[in-house]
């Protein structure tokens, strides 16, 4: 049986680990080839390590294991030039572009009035402007292909409601929802669809770290993964602490596939009920 | 054993005689589910187009069986809780379990709010909102008793998320379905039962492919046809299509019904060709 995205090519940012890797592998399982991009370097306002070149190579290996071809490149979503080079090379090698997952992102925290200018700026530059840049380098290829396409932007439940202590993240992720709706309008005539996924806490390095544990468990002296799990679970309806990367990937796959050929302009929560709690 | 995306599950589908309901029954059966198919199979006084028939419901059953799945097809009106309970109980007794619910039956009868006869308001709200609640009420005890979680997919509409003139009752009922979804999601989360809506734009079914609907959409045309309706309908969508097909809604239902969406609950999923962002 052909895969659900058989023969398509997907461009994925933040692909070295976490959700990005999971998207790459899930789409490859269903027949796609992958252009995988990651910065593979730490970011100074972020309190946990970013992915490494080795992580990106591991993503590529996993994609190839499912028979997918892969072009993996280091690129920073703050740098249009490096992004464009990666996607241009990927399309030259893999022959086309159909799917975009603008997934790269960071998390930091602090009360709004205490955020440094640099912390604010880096957040907006990566989590919002980085998504726009990813789209700008990809859209010409999608239009030129003349076969439509599906762009899936990674927002968050923080793109649809507020959380104190992360106003810059909330602002950036709300911005992604706004960008998505405008792109959906602009690209509809080309049958290019644009949607967001809006996850609640996902079990990745972005949240499984000391500074997030402290943010969620202010009253615990040395909070652990288990303490965090309890606090995290209290923010959602279903009886689980968080969702897994695969759950977001399954939503991305659905939106990327022709099963969603008439779904555009939609923010799809994968949030265990966080928005209706 | 089939390795479909809902293999071994049992789905209740209301309004299953034709249109989207039939498409849901068939799509879920393709992916390995057995089906309890329910429809009123009768025309209704305040609905200006013919509804599904007993022959239509039998055809849905045939299509499910042709896929190698079991089906229990029964006539019932979603305004009659007793009848719904009887069908669901019988279906679960025969098919062994219940996992998925598609509360899909619905009607429409356009009229400006100020001129709307009370009986028209009452019937549309009673079927499109009350009928959805009754369907859930009849099904939920079985889902809870099963102890395996479950997925309820309620059919709302783009009219559940934005306003459309001349269908105040329908818009109110479909907005109500979105509210019902969120409350049910809260109430049922401890049982791992998920509740979501699908919110379609125009779908190519007899509900909209009928004379009174053509007239509503094409007030300037003397004898409007499907061809006159198409460009008017397309102008409402962002994507260059006049309407979506029942199967497009079924693909969304299948996604929400399957374990791929195991942590998606309380969500309104538009299948709307961009009507909400146009
Ligand atoms: N983990 C969660 O709880 C959660 C919840 C909602 C949304 N999200 C979003 O999901 C997306 C993926 O995050 P994740 O959970 O997989 O975390 P992650 O930290 O594991 O992965 C993020 C990836 O993005 C890369 N990256 C960071 N900055 C980059 C840049 N400037 N250019 C290129 N690549 C860069 C990192 O190296 C890393 O590989 C992010 O946009 C995040 O905001 C995460
Ligand atoms: N067609 C559209 O443009 C559109 C758009 C958005 C939402 N919807 C919704 O989708 C659902 C399915 O509609 P459709 O497009 O397949 O139309 P349809 O008229 O083809 O199918 C509706 C089915 O429901 C049955 N039904 C009606 N009243 C009933 C009752 N009281 N009890 C039991 N069964 C009853 C009918 O007999 C019919 O078989 C409805 O809830 C409708 O409001 C339709």
Coordinates of C-alpha atoms and ligand atoms in Angstrom, one line a residue:
Chain A
X1 CA 0.0 0.0 0.0
X2 CA 1.4 3.4 -0.9
X3 CA 2.2 5.7 2.0
X4 CA 0.0 8.6 2.9
X5 CA 2.6 11.2 1.6
X6 CA 4.2 8.8 -1.0
X7 CA 6.6 10.6 -3.4
X8 CA 6.4 14.0 -1.7
X9 CA 9.3 16.0 -0.4
X10 CA 9.1 17.7 3.0
X11 CA 11.3 20.6 4.3
X12 CA 11.6 20.4 8.1
X13 CA 13.4 22.9 10.4
X14 CA 14.6 22.0 13.9
X15 CA 14.9 18.4 12.5
X16 CA 17.9 17.3 14.6
X17 CA 15.8 16.0 17.5
X18 CA 12.5 16.2 19.4
X19 CA 9.4 16.9 17.3
X20 CA 11.3 17.8 14.2
X21 CA 13.1 14.5 14.1
X22 CA 9.8 12.7 14.8
X23 CA 8.1 14.6 11.9
X24 CA 10.9 13.6 9.6
X25 CA 10.7 10.0 10.5
X26 CA 6.9 9.8 10.5
X27 CA 6.7 11.4 7.0
X28 CA 9.5 9.2 5.7
X29 CA 7.6 6.1 7.0
X30 CA 4.7 7.3 4.8
X31 CA 6.8 7.6 1.7
X32 CA 8.3 11.2 1.8
X33 CA 11.8 12.3 1.2
X34 CA 13.2 14.9 3.7
X35 CA 15.1 18.1 3.6
X36 CA 16.2 18.3 7.3
X37 CA 17.6 21.5 8.7
X38 CA 18.9 22.5 12.2
X39 CA 21.1 25.1 13.7
X40 CA 23.0 22.5 15.7
X41 CA 24.5 25.1 18.0
X42 CA 23.6 26.5 21.4
X43 CA 21.7 29.8 21.8
X44 CA 22.9 32.2 24.5
X45 CA 19.5 33.3 26.0
X46 CA 18.4 29.7 26.2
X47 CA 19.0 27.7 29.4
X48 CA 19.2 24.2 27.9
X49 CA 21.4 22.9 25.1
X50 CA 20.3 22.8 21.5
X51 CA 20.7 19.9 19.2
X52 CA 24.1 18.9 17.8
X53 CA 25.4 17.9 14.3
X54 CA 25.4 14.3 15.5
X55 CA 21.7 14.6 16.3
X56 CA 21.0 15.8 12.8
X57 CA 23.0 12.9 11.4
X58 CA 21.0 10.5 13.5
X59 CA 17.8 12.0 12.1
X60 CA 19.1 11.4 8.6
X61 CA 20.0 7.8 9.4
X62 CA 16.5 7.1 10.7
X63 CA 14.9 8.6 7.6
X64 CA 17.1 6.5 5.4
X65 CA 16.2 3.4 7.4
X66 CA 12.6 3.8 6.1
X67 CA 13.8 4.1 2.6
X68 CA 13.5 7.9 2.5
X69 CA 16.1 10.0 0.8
X70 CA 17.4 12.9 2.9
X71 CA 19.3 16.1 2.5
X72 CA 20.5 17.3 5.9
X73 CA 22.0 20.7 6.3
X74 CA 23.0 23.0 9.2
X75 CA 21.1 26.3 8.9
X76 CA 19.9 29.0 11.3
X77 CA 16.3 30.1 10.9
X78 CA 17.6 33.6 11.7
X79 CA 19.6 33.5 8.5
X80 CA 17.6 33.5 5.3
X81 CA 20.8 32.9 3.2
X82 CA 21.6 29.6 4.9
X83 CA 17.9 28.5 4.8
X84 CA 17.6 29.3 1.2
X85 CA 20.8 27.4 0.3
X86 CA 19.5 24.4 2.2
X87 CA 16.1 24.3 0.6
X88 CA 17.5 25.1 -2.9
X89 CA 20.0 22.2 -2.6
X90 CA 17.3 19.9 -1.2
X91 CA 14.9 20.6 -4.1
X92 CA 17.7 20.3 -6.7
X93 CA 18.6 16.9 -5.3
X94 CA 15.2 15.5 -4.4
X95 CA 13.3 17.0 -7.3
X96 CA 10.4 18.8 -5.8
X97 CA 8.9 20.3 -2.6
X98 CA 5.4 19.6 -1.2
X99 CA 5.4 19.9 2.5
X100 CA 7.0 22.4 4.9
X101 CA 7.2 22.0 8.7
X102 CA 8.4 25.2 10.3
X103 CA 9.2 23.6 13.6
X104 CA 12.4 25.1 14.9
X105 CA 12.0 27.0 18.2
X106 CA 13.4 27.8 21.6
X107 CA 12.0 28.4 25.1
X108 CA 13.2 30.7 27.8
X109 CA 11.3 32.3 30.7
X110 CA 11.0 35.2 33.0
X111 CA 8.4 37.9 34.1
X112 CA 7.6 40.2 31.2
X113 CA 9.1 43.3 32.8
X114 CA 12.3 41.5 33.6
X115 CA 13.1 39.9 30.3
X116 CA 16.2 41.3 28.8
X117 CA 15.9 43.0 25.4
X118 CA 18.1 40.3 24.0
X119 CA 15.9 37.5 25.4
X120 CA 12.8 39.1 23.9
X121 CA 14.5 39.7 20.5
X122 CA 16.0 36.3 20.1
X123 CA 12.6 34.7 20.9
X124 CA 10.7 36.7 18.3
X125 CA 13.5 36.3 15.8
X126 CA 13.6 32.5 16.1
X127 CA 10.0 31.5 17.0
X128 CA 8.2 34.0 14.8
X129 CA 10.5 35.5 12.2
X130 CA 12.2 32.2 11.8
X131 CA 8.9 30.7 10.8
X132 CA 8.3 33.5 8.3
X133 CA 11.8 33.1 6.8
X134 CA 11.3 29.3 6.5
X135 CA 8.1 30.0 4.5
X136 CA 9.7 32.7 2.3
X137 CA 12.4 30.4 1.1
X138 CA 10.0 27.5 0.5
X139 CA 7.0 29.1 -1.0
X140 CA 8.6 29.9 -4.4
X141 CA 9.4 26.2 -4.8
X142 CA 5.8 25.2 -3.9
X143 CA 4.3 27.7 -6.3
X144 CA 6.7 26.7 -9.1
X145 CA 5.8 23.0 -8.6
X146 CA 2.2 23.8 -9.5
X147 CA 0.9 20.9 -7.5
X148 CA -0.3 22.8 -4.4
X149 CA 1.3 22.0 -1.1
X150 CA 0.9 21.9 2.7
X151 CA 2.7 24.2 5.1
X152 CA 2.4 23.3 8.8
X153 CA 3.7 25.9 11.2
X154 CA 4.5 24.8 14.8
X155 CA 2.7 27.1 17.2
X156 CA 1.7 26.0 20.6
X157 CA -1.3 26.2 23.0
X158 CA 0.6 29.4 23.9
X159 CA -0.4 30.6 20.5
X160 CA -4.1 30.4 21.5
X161 CA -4.0 31.4 25.2
X162 CA -1.6 33.0 27.6
X163 CA 0.8 31.6 30.2
X164 CA 2.5 33.8 32.7
X165 CA 6.3 33.9 32.7
X166 CA 6.7 33.4 29.0
X167 CA 5.2 36.5 27.4
X168 CA 7.7 36.6 24.6
X169 CA 7.0 32.9 23.7
X170 CA 3.2 33.6 23.9
X171 CA 3.6 36.7 21.7
X172 CA 5.7 34.8 19.1
X173 CA 3.4 31.7 19.0
X174 CA 0.3 33.9 18.7
X175 CA 2.1 35.7 15.9
X176 CA 2.6 32.3 14.2
X177 CA -1.2 31.8 14.2
X178 CA -1.7 35.2 12.6
X179 CA 1.0 34.5 10.0
X180 CA -0.6 31.2 9.2
X181 CA -4.0 32.8 8.5
X182 CA -2.6 35.4 6.2
X183 CA -0.5 32.9 4.4
X184 CA -3.5 30.7 4.0
X185 CA -5.3 33.6 2.3
X186 CA -2.4 34.5 0.1
X187 CA -1.6 31.0 -1.1
X188 CA -5.1 29.5 -1.5
X189 CA -5.2 30.4 -5.2
X190 CA -2.2 28.1 -5.6
X191 CA -4.0 25.3 -3.6
X192 CA -1.2 25.6 -1.1
X193 CA -2.7 25.1 2.4
X194 CA -1.3 26.6 5.6
X195 CA -2.2 25.4 9.1
X196 CA -0.6 25.3 12.6
X197 CA -0.3 22.5 15.1
X198 CA -0.7 23.8 18.7
X199 CA 0.8 21.3 21.1
X200 CA 0.5 21.3 24.9
X201 CA 3.7 20.1 26.7
X202 CA 5.6 17.6 24.6
X203 CA 8.1 15.3 26.1
X204 CA 11.3 16.8 24.5
X205 CA 14.5 18.5 25.7
X206 CA 12.7 21.9 25.4
X207 CA 10.7 21.1 28.6
X208 CA 12.6 18.2 30.2
X209 CA 15.1 20.5 31.8
X210 CA 15.9 22.2 35.1
X211 CA 14.6 25.6 34.3
X212 CA 11.2 24.3 33.2
X213 CA 10.9 22.1 36.2
X214 CA 11.5 25.2 38.4
X215 CA 8.9 27.3 36.4
X216 CA 6.3 24.6 36.9
X217 CA 7.1 23.6 40.4
X218 CA 8.0 26.9 42.2
X219 CA 7.4 25.4 45.6
X220 CA 9.6 22.3 45.2
X221 CA 13.2 22.7 46.1
X222 CA 14.8 20.3 43.6
X223 CA 12.0 19.4 41.2
X224 CA 12.3 16.2 39.3
X225 CA 10.8 14.9 36.1
X226 CA 8.1 13.3 38.2
X227 CA 7.3 16.5 40.1
X228 CA 7.1 18.3 36.7
X229 CA 4.9 15.5 35.3
X230 CA 2.3 16.1 38.1
X231 CA 2.3 19.9 37.6
X232 CA 2.2 19.5 33.8
X233 CA -0.6 17.0 34.0
X234 CA -2.7 19.4 36.0
X235 CA -2.7 21.8 33.1
X236 CA -4.5 19.4 30.7
X237 CA -7.7 17.3 30.8
X238 CA -6.6 13.8 29.8
X239 CA -5.0 11.8 32.5
X240 CA -1.4 12.1 31.2
X241 CA 1.5 14.3 32.1
X242 CA 2.3 15.4 28.5
X243 CA 2.0 14.3 24.9
X244 CA 4.7 12.5 22.9
X245 CA 6.4 13.9 19.8
X246 CA 4.7 11.2 17.7
X247 CA 1.3 12.6 18.6
X248 CA 2.2 15.9 17.0
X249 CA 3.8 14.1 14.1
X250 CA 0.5 12.2 13.4
X251 CA -1.3 15.6 13.3
X252 CA 1.3 17.0 11.0
X253 CA 1.1 13.9 8.8
X254 CA -2.7 14.3 8.5
X255 CA -2.4 18.0 7.6
X256 CA 0.4 17.3 5.2
X257 CA -1.5 14.5 3.4
X258 CA -4.2 14.8 0.8
X259 CA -6.7 13.6 3.5
X260 CA -6.7 17.3 4.5
X261 CA -6.7 18.6 1.0
X262 CA -9.4 21.1 1.9
X263 CA -8.2 22.1 5.4
X264 CA -6.5 25.5 5.4
X265 CA -6.2 28.4 7.9
X266 CA -6.8 26.1 10.8
X267 CA -5.0 26.0 14.2
X268 CA -5.1 22.3 15.3
X269 CA -4.5 21.8 19.0
X270 CA -2.8 18.6 20.1
X271 CA -3.2 19.6 23.6
X272 CA -5.0 16.9 25.7
X273 CA -7.7 19.4 26.3
X274 CA -5.5 22.2 27.7
X275 CA -7.7 24.8 25.9
X276 CA -11.0 23.6 27.3
X277 CA -9.9 22.7 30.9
Chain B
X1 CA -7.3 -9.3 11.1
X2 CA -7.3 -6.1 9.2
X3 CA -4.5 -3.6 10.0
X4 CA -6.7 -0.6 9.4
X5 CA -6.4 2.7 11.4
X6 CA -9.5 1.8 13.4
X7 CA -9.3 -2.0 13.1
X8 CA -11.6 -3.9 15.5
X9 CA -13.5 -0.9 16.7
X10 CA -17.2 -0.3 16.6
X11 CA -18.6 3.0 15.4
X12 CA -22.1 4.5 15.8
X13 CA -23.1 6.8 13.0
X14 CA -26.3 8.8 12.9
X15 CA -27.7 10.2 9.6
X16 CA -26.0 7.2 8.0
X17 CA -28.4 6.6 5.2
X18 CA -26.6 8.9 2.8
X19 CA -24.3 12.0 2.4
X20 CA -21.6 12.4 5.0
X21 CA -23.0 9.8 7.3
X22 CA -22.7 7.1 4.7
X23 CA -19.3 8.3 3.8
X24 CA -18.2 8.1 7.5
X25 CA -19.6 4.6 7.8
X26 CA -17.8 3.4 4.7
X27 CA -14.5 5.2 5.4
X28 CA -14.4 3.8 9.0
X29 CA -15.3 0.3 7.6
X30 CA -12.5 0.6 5.1
X31 CA -10.1 1.0 8.0
X32 CA -11.5 -2.0 9.9
X33 CA -14.4 -0.8 12.0
X34 CA -17.9 -2.3 12.3
X35 CA -20.8 0.1 12.2
X36 CA -24.1 0.8 13.9
X37 CA -25.9 2.9 11.3
X38 CA -28.9 5.0 12.3
X39 CA -31.2 7.2 10.2
X40 CA -34.7 8.6 10.4
X41 CA -35.4 7.4 6.9
X42 CA -38.4 9.6 6.5
X43 CA -39.2 13.1 5.3
X44 CA -39.9 15.7 7.9
X45 CA -42.6 18.4 7.9
X46 CA -40.2 21.4 8.4
X47 CA -37.5 20.2 6.1
X48 CA -37.8 21.5 2.5
X49 CA -35.9 18.6 0.8
X50 CA -36.3 14.9 1.0
X51 CA -34.3 13.0 3.6
X52 CA -32.6 9.6 3.5
X53 CA -34.8 6.6 2.8
X54 CA -34.9 3.0 4.1
X55 CA -33.4 2.0 0.7
X56 CA -30.5 4.5 1.2
X57 CA -29.8 3.0 4.7
X58 CA -29.8 -0.5 3.2
X59 CA -27.3 0.7 0.6
X60 CA -25.0 2.0 3.3
X61 CA -25.2 -1.3 5.1
X62 CA -24.4 -3.1 1.8
X63 CA -21.4 -0.9 1.3
X64 CA -20.1 -1.6 4.8
X65 CA -20.6 -5.3 4.4
X66 CA -18.9 -5.4 1.0
X67 CA -15.8 -4.2 2.9
X68 CA -16.0 -7.3 5.0
X69 CA -17.3 -5.4 8.1
X70 CA -20.4 -6.1 10.2
X71 CA -23.2 -3.6 10.3
X72 CA -26.4 -3.1 12.3
X73 CA -28.7 -0.6 10.5
X74 CA -31.8 0.7 12.2
X75 CA -34.3 3.5 11.7
X76 CA -34.5 6.0 14.6
X77 CA -35.1 9.6 15.0
X78 CA -32.4 11.5 16.9
X79 CA -35.3 13.4 18.7
X80 CA -36.3 10.1 20.3
X81 CA -33.9 9.2 23.1
X82 CA -35.6 5.9 23.8
X83 CA -35.3 4.8 20.2
X84 CA -31.6 5.8 20.1
X85 CA -30.9 3.9 23.3
X86 CA -32.6 0.8 22.0
X87 CA -30.6 0.9 18.8
X88 CA -27.2 1.5 20.5
X89 CA -27.9 -1.2 23.1
X90 CA -28.8 -3.6 20.4
X91 CA -25.8 -2.7 18.3
X92 CA -23.4 -3.1 21.2
X93 CA -25.0 -6.4 22.2
X94 CA -24.5 -7.6 18.6
X95 CA -21.2 -6.1 17.7
X96 CA -19.6 -6.5 21.1
X97 CA -18.4 -3.0 22.0
X98 CA -18.5 0.7 21.2
X99 CA -15.5 3.0 20.5
X100 CA -16.5 5.7 18.1
X101 CA -19.5 8.0 17.8
X102 CA -20.3 10.2 14.8
X103 CA -23.2 12.4 15.8
X104 CA -23.9 13.5 12.2
X105 CA -27.6 13.6 11.6
X106 CA -28.8 17.1 10.8
X107 CA -31.3 19.2 8.8
X108 CA -31.7 22.8 7.6
X109 CA -34.6 25.0 6.5
X110 CA -33.4 28.5 5.6
X111 CA -35.5 31.5 6.6
X112 CA -34.7 35.0 8.0
X113 CA -34.8 34.9 11.8
X114 CA -37.6 37.4 12.1
X115 CA -39.9 35.4 9.7
X116 CA -39.1 32.0 11.0
X117 CA -42.1 30.0 12.2
X118 CA -41.5 28.7 15.7
X119 CA -41.9 25.1 14.6
X120 CA -39.1 25.5 12.1
X121 CA -36.8 27.0 14.8
X122 CA -37.8 24.2 17.2
X123 CA -37.2 21.3 14.8
X124 CA -33.8 22.5 13.6
X125 CA -32.6 23.1 17.1
X126 CA -34.1 19.9 18.3
X127 CA -32.5 17.8 15.6
X128 CA -29.2 19.6 15.1
X129 CA -28.4 20.3 18.8
X130 CA -30.7 18.2 20.9
X131 CA -30.2 15.2 18.6
X132 CA -26.5 15.4 19.1
X133 CA -26.8 15.5 22.8
X134 CA -29.2 12.5 22.8
X135 CA -26.9 10.5 20.5
X136 CA -24.1 11.1 23.0
X137 CA -26.3 10.4 26.0
X138 CA -27.3 7.0 24.5
X139 CA -23.7 6.1 23.7
X140 CA -21.6 7.4 26.6
X141 CA -22.6 4.7 29.1
X142 CA -21.3 2.0 26.7
X143 CA -18.0 3.9 26.1
X144 CA -17.4 4.3 29.8
X145 CA -18.4 0.7 30.5
X146 CA -15.9 -0.5 27.8
X147 CA -13.1 1.1 29.8
X148 CA -11.0 1.5 26.7
X149 CA -11.6 5.2 26.2
X150 CA -13.2 6.3 23.0
X151 CA -13.8 9.1 20.5
X152 CA -16.9 11.2 19.9
X153 CA -17.0 13.3 16.8
X154 CA -19.8 15.7 16.6
X155 CA -20.8 17.3 13.3
X156 CA -20.9 21.0 13.7
X157 CA -20.3 23.3 10.7
X158 CA -18.5 26.4 9.7
X159 CA -21.8 27.9 10.9
X160 CA -20.8 26.7 14.4
X161 CA -17.9 29.1 14.3
X162 CA -19.2 32.1 12.3
X163 CA -22.5 33.6 11.4
X164 CA -24.5 33.0 8.2
X165 CA -27.6 35.1 7.5
X166 CA -30.9 33.3 7.0
X167 CA -30.0 30.3 9.1
X168 CA -30.2 31.7 12.7
X169 CA -31.5 28.4 14.1
X170 CA -28.9 26.3 12.3
X171 CA -26.1 28.7 13.3
X172 CA -27.3 28.7 16.9
X173 CA -27.6 24.9 17.0
X174 CA -24.2 24.4 15.4
X175 CA -22.5 26.9 17.8
X176 CA -24.3 24.9 20.5
X177 CA -22.6 21.7 19.3
X178 CA -19.2 23.4 19.8
X179 CA -20.1 24.3 23.3
X180 CA -21.5 20.8 24.0
X181 CA -18.2 19.3 22.7
X182 CA -16.1 21.3 25.1
X183 CA -18.2 20.4 28.1
X184 CA -18.3 16.7 27.2
X185 CA -14.5 16.8 26.7
X186 CA -14.2 18.0 30.3
X187 CA -16.7 15.5 31.7
X188 CA -15.3 12.5 29.8
X189 CA -11.5 13.1 29.9
X190 CA -11.0 11.0 33.1
X191 CA -12.3 8.1 31.1
X192 CA -9.9 8.8 28.2
X193 CA -13.0 9.5 26.0
X194 CA -12.2 12.3 23.6
X195 CA -14.8 14.7 22.1
X196 CA -14.2 16.9 19.1
X197 CA -16.2 18.5 16.3
X198 CA -15.7 18.6 12.6
X199 CA -16.8 21.9 11.1
X200 CA -17.3 21.6 7.3
X201 CA -18.0 24.3 4.8
X202 CA -20.5 23.4 2.0
X203 CA -20.4 19.6 1.3
X204 CA -21.7 18.1 -1.9
X205 CA -24.8 16.3 -0.4
X206 CA -28.6 16.6 -0.8
X207 CA -28.7 19.0 2.2
X208 CA -27.4 21.7 0.0
X209 CA -27.9 20.3 -3.5
X210 CA -31.6 21.2 -3.6
X211 CA -33.8 23.9 -5.1
X212 CA -34.5 26.0 -2.0
X213 CA -30.8 26.2 -1.2
X214 CA -30.0 27.2 -4.8
X215 CA -32.6 30.0 -4.5
X216 CA -31.1 31.2 -1.2
X217 CA -27.6 31.4 -2.7
X218 CA -28.6 32.7 -6.1
X219 CA -31.4 35.3 -5.4
X220 CA -30.9 36.9 -8.8
X221 CA -31.4 33.8 -10.9
X222 CA -34.9 32.7 -11.9
X223 CA -34.4 28.9 -12.0
X224 CA -31.1 28.4 -10.3
X225 CA -29.2 25.1 -10.8
X226 CA -26.2 23.4 -9.3
X227 CA -24.1 25.2 -12.0
X228 CA -25.4 28.6 -10.9
X229 CA -24.8 27.6 -7.2
X230 CA -21.1 26.6 -7.8
X231 CA -19.5 29.9 -8.4
X232 CA -21.4 31.5 -5.5
X233 CA -20.4 28.7 -3.2
X234 CA -16.8 28.9 -4.3
X235 CA -16.7 32.7 -3.7
X236 CA -17.2 31.9 0.0
X237 CA -14.2 29.5 0.2
X238 CA -10.5 30.5 0.1
X239 CA -9.4 27.4 -1.8
X240 CA -10.5 27.3 -5.4
X241 CA -13.2 24.7 -4.9
X242 CA -17.0 25.2 -4.8
X243 CA -17.5 22.7 -2.0
X244 CA -15.8 19.7 -0.4
X245 CA -16.7 16.1 -0.8
X246 CA -18.2 13.9 2.0
X247 CA -15.0 11.9 1.9
X248 CA -13.0 14.9 2.9
X249 CA -15.0 15.2 6.1
X250 CA -14.8 11.4 6.6
X251 CA -10.9 11.6 6.4
X252 CA -11.0 14.2 9.2
X253 CA -13.5 12.0 11.2
X254 CA -11.2 9.0 10.7
X255 CA -8.2 11.0 12.0
X256 CA -10.1 12.1 15.1
X257 CA -11.5 8.7 15.7
X258 CA -8.2 6.9 15.4
X259 CA -5.4 6.6 18.0
X260 CA -3.4 9.1 15.9
X261 CA -5.5 11.7 17.7
X262 CA -5.3 10.0 21.0
X263 CA -4.5 13.3 22.8
X264 CA -6.7 15.6 20.8
X265 CA -9.9 16.6 22.7
X266 CA -12.2 19.6 22.9
X267 CA -11.2 20.7 19.4
X268 CA -13.3 22.2 16.6
X269 CA -11.6 21.0 13.4
X270 CA -12.7 22.9 10.3
X271 CA -12.8 21.1 7.0
X272 CA -13.8 24.3 5.3
X273 CA -11.6 25.2 2.3
X274 CA -10.6 28.3 4.3
X275 CA -14.1 29.7 4.7
X276 CA -13.2 31.0 8.2
X277 CA -10.1 32.9 7.1
X278 CA -11.4 34.2 3.8
Ligands
LIG1 N1 8.2 20.7 23.9 C1 7.1 21.4 24.1 O1 6.5 21.3 25.2 C2 6.4 22.2 23.1 C3 5.1 22.6 23.2 C4 4.5 23.4 22.3 C5 5.2 23.8 21.2 N2 6.5 23.4 21.0 C6 7.3 23.9 19.9 O2 7.7 22.7 19.1 C7 8.8 23.1 18.3 C8 9.8 22.0 18.4 O3 10.4 21.9 19.8 P1 10.8 20.6 20.5 O4 9.8 20.4 21.6 O5 11.0 19.5 19.5 O6 12.1 21.1 21.3 P2 13.7 20.7 21.0 O7 14.4 21.7 21.7 O8 13.9 19.3 21.2 O9 13.8 20.9 19.4 C9 14.0 22.2 18.8 C10 15.0 22.1 17.7 O10 15.1 23.4 17.0 C11 16.5 23.6 16.8 N3 16.7 25.1 16.7 C12 16.6 26.0 17.7 N4 16.9 27.2 17.3 C13 17.1 27.1 16.0 C14 17.5 28.0 15.0 N5 17.7 29.3 15.3 N6 17.6 27.6 13.7 C15 17.5 26.3 13.4 N7 17.2 25.3 14.3 C16 17.0 25.8 15.6 C17 17.2 23.0 18.0 O11 18.5 22.8 17.7 C18 16.4 21.7 18.2 O12 16.9 20.7 17.4 C19 9.2 24.4 18.8 O13 8.8 25.4 17.9 C20 8.5 24.6 20.1 O14 8.3 26.0 20.5 C21 7.1 22.7 22.0
LIG2 N1 -23.9 19.6 3.4 C1 -23.3 20.7 3.9 O1 -23.1 21.6 3.2 C2 -23.0 20.7 5.4 C3 -22.1 21.6 5.8 C4 -21.7 21.7 7.2 C5 -22.3 20.8 8.0 N2 -23.2 19.8 7.6 C6 -23.8 18.9 8.6 O2 -23.4 17.6 8.2 C7 -24.3 16.6 8.7 C8 -24.7 15.6 7.6 O3 -25.4 16.3 6.6 P1 -25.2 15.9 5.0 O4 -24.5 17.0 4.4 O5 -24.7 14.5 4.9 O6 -26.8 16.0 4.6 P2 -27.8 14.9 4.2 O7 -29.1 15.5 4.2 O8 -27.4 14.2 2.9 O9 -27.7 13.8 5.4 C9 -28.4 14.0 6.6 C10 -28.9 12.6 7.0 O10 -29.5 12.8 8.4 C11 -30.7 12.1 8.4 N3 -31.6 12.7 9.4 C12 -32.2 14.0 9.3 N4 -32.9 14.2 10.4 C13 -32.8 13.1 11.2 C14 -33.3 12.7 12.5 N5 -34.2 13.6 13.1 N6 -33.0 11.6 13.0 C15 -32.1 10.7 12.3 N7 -31.6 11.0 11.1 C16 -31.9 12.2 10.6 C17 -31.3 12.3 7.0 O11 -32.3 11.3 6.7 C18 -30.0 12.1 6.1 O12 -29.8 10.8 5.8 C19 -25.5 17.5 9.2 O13 -25.4 17.6 10.6 C20 -25.3 18.8 8.6 O14 -25.8 19.9 9.3 C21 -23.6 19.8 6.3

